[in-house]
């Protein structure tokens, strides 16, 4: 079955550490996205990528970095520069030319700073 | 003005009730519209796309009013399992049509 896999499901980070969240899809989607969701709030766009080796900043990119070396993979690194990283992180993918199908989401990674 | 605005609720209704959610969007060039459902601590899942002529899927009816830049979702005969947060979602516009903007969501609680 096609889908998006995010790992790990839960992640604990110490102050000053960088951590990388994994996102892999086998839907053959060109576009991939990273969102952050804080409790009781909506989704905020961190980074997105339409094609391999290209990505753009979203609304809250500071303190985060991404890479898109393969179509299937779009990992997100939360750096020590992100001052408040505790949140629910969601990866999504889509076919830009078929946006009327919406996005497919992974099951998310819950990141907690300890 | 927010790009996509929703009443946060919560809407607290008894089983069997009919409930309606509204959403307004700011970009008149938007072409694609959706309602997503998000359960507590889970990822959003597509509930239904919204078409210009309005569309229905079982107990759920979605309407679009382009002139007023307004989208609605009607749930008839509410079930306990309908309790969730409903997200109104709109594409960014012609230049970045692949980008979706999510509203903050409307929380629905269906009580026995």
JSON list of C-alpha atoms in Angstrom, two decimals, chain A residues 10 33 35 37 41-43 45 48 50 56 88 90 94 96 99-107 110, chain B residues 3 32 34 36 38 40-46 49 51 87 91 96-104:
[
{"chain": "A", "resi": 10, "resn": "UNK", "atom": "CA", "xyz": [8.09, 10.21, 19.49]},
{"chain": "A", "resi": 33, "resn": "UNK", "atom": "CA", "xyz": [5.84, 19.55, 2.79]},
{"chain": "A", "resi": 35, "resn": "UNK", "atom": "CA", "xyz": [4.21, 21.46, 8.92]},
{"chain": "A", "resi": 37, "resn": "UNK", "atom": "CA", "xyz": [1.31, 22.04, 14.86]},
{"chain": "A", "resi": 41, "resn": "UNK", "atom": "CA", "xyz": [-3.46, 25.54, 16.95]},
{"chain": "A", "resi": 42, "resn": "UNK", "atom": "CA", "xyz": [-3.46, 25.15, 13.20]},
{"chain": "A", "resi": 43, "resn": "UNK", "atom": "CA", "xyz": [-0.77, 23.86, 10.86]},
{"chain": "A", "resi": 45, "resn": "UNK", "atom": "CA", "xyz": [4.29, 25.54, 6.95]},
{"chain": "A", "resi": 48, "resn": "UNK", "atom": "CA", "xyz": [8.22, 22.61, 1.01]},
{"chain": "A", "resi": 50, "resn": "UNK", "atom": "CA", "xyz": [8.25, 20.69, -5.53]},
{"chain": "A", "resi": 56, "resn": "UNK", "atom": "CA", "xyz": [11.55, 26.73, -0.42]},
{"chain": "A", "resi": 88, "resn": "UNK", "atom": "CA", "xyz": [3.78, 17.88, 16.53]},
{"chain": "A", "resi": 90, "resn": "UNK", "atom": "CA", "xyz": [3.60, 16.56, 10.09]},
{"chain": "A", "resi": 94, "resn": "UNK", "atom": "CA", "xyz": [0.98, 15.80, -3.21]},
{"chain": "A", "resi": 96, "resn": "UNK", "atom": "CA", "xyz": [1.09, 19.57, -7.75]},
{"chain": "A", "resi": 99, "resn": "UNK", "atom": "CA", "xyz": [-3.85, 19.43, -6.19]},
{"chain": "A", "resi": 100, "resn": "UNK", "atom": "CA", "xyz": [-7.59, 18.80, -6.31]},
{"chain": "A", "resi": 101, "resn": "UNK", "atom": "CA", "xyz": [-6.80, 15.52, -4.55]},
{"chain": "A", "resi": 102, "resn": "UNK", "atom": "CA", "xyz": [-5.33, 17.45, -1.63]},
{"chain": "A", "resi": 103, "resn": "UNK", "atom": "CA", "xyz": [-2.40, 16.35, 0.49]},
{"chain": "A", "resi": 104, "resn": "UNK", "atom": "CA", "xyz": [-1.64, 12.98, 2.02]},
{"chain": "A", "resi": 105, "resn": "UNK", "atom": "CA", "xyz": [-0.17, 13.21, 5.52]},
{"chain": "A", "resi": 106, "resn": "UNK", "atom": "CA", "xyz": [2.13, 10.97, 7.48]},
{"chain": "A", "resi": 107, "resn": "UNK", "atom": "CA", "xyz": [1.17, 10.04, 11.03]},
{"chain": "A", "resi": 110, "resn": "UNK", "atom": "CA", "xyz": [5.92, 14.35, 18.40]},
{"chain": "B", "resi": 3, "resn": "UNK", "atom": "CA", "xyz": [-5.94, 33.66, 4.81]},
{"chain": "B", "resi": 32, "resn": "UNK", "atom": "CA", "xyz": [-9.26, 24.11, -4.73]},
{"chain": "B", "resi": 34, "resn": "UNK", "atom": "CA", "xyz": [-11.25, 20.89, 1.05]},
{"chain": "B", "resi": 36, "resn": "UNK", "atom": "CA", "xyz": [-10.09, 17.73, 6.49]},
{"chain": "B", "resi": 38, "resn": "UNK", "atom": "CA", "xyz": [-8.26, 15.71, 12.52]},
{"chain": "B", "resi": 40, "resn": "UNK", "atom": "CA", "xyz": [-6.90, 14.27, 18.77]},
{"chain": "B", "resi": 41, "resn": "UNK", "atom": "CA", "xyz": [-3.14, 13.73, 18.44]},
{"chain": "B", "resi": 42, "resn": "UNK", "atom": "CA", "xyz": [-3.49, 12.32, 14.91]},
{"chain": "B", "resi": 43, "resn": "UNK", "atom": "CA", "xyz": [-2.73, 13.55, 11.42]},
{"chain": "B", "resi": 44, "resn": "UNK", "atom": "CA", "xyz": [-5.36, 15.37, 9.33]},
{"chain": "B", "resi": 45, "resn": "UNK", "atom": "CA", "xyz": [-7.28, 13.18, 6.90]},
{"chain": "B", "resi": 46, "resn": "UNK", "atom": "CA", "xyz": [-9.19, 14.33, 3.84]},
{"chain": "B", "resi": 49, "resn": "UNK", "atom": "CA", "xyz": [-13.18, 18.12, -1.59]},
{"chain": "B", "resi": 51, "resn": "UNK", "atom": "CA", "xyz": [-16.85, 21.61, -5.68]},
{"chain": "B", "resi": 87, "resn": "UNK", "atom": "CA", "xyz": [-10.07, 21.93, 9.11]},
{"chain": "B", "resi": 91, "resn": "UNK", "atom": "CA", "xyz": [-5.13, 26.33, -2.17]},
{"chain": "B", "resi": 96, "resn": "UNK", "atom": "CA", "xyz": [1.27, 28.63, -6.13]},
{"chain": "B", "resi": 97, "resn": "UNK", "atom": "CA", "xyz": [-1.72, 26.43, -6.67]},
{"chain": "B", "resi": 98, "resn": "UNK", "atom": "CA", "xyz": [0.00, 23.42, -5.13]},
{"chain": "B", "resi": 99, "resn": "UNK", "atom": "CA", "xyz": [0.29, 25.13, -1.72]},
{"chain": "B", "resi": 100, "resn": "UNK", "atom": "CA", "xyz": [-2.58, 24.57, 0.66]},
{"chain": "B", "resi": 101, "resn": "UNK", "atom": "CA", "xyz": [-3.46, 26.92, 3.49]},
{"chain": "B", "resi": 102, "resn": "UNK", "atom": "CA", "xyz": [-5.07, 25.34, 6.55]},
{"chain": "B", "resi": 103, "resn": "UNK", "atom": "CA", "xyz": [-7.53, 27.04, 8.84]},
{"chain": "B", "resi": 104, "resn": "UNK", "atom": "CA", "xyz": [-7.04, 26.60, 12.57]}
]
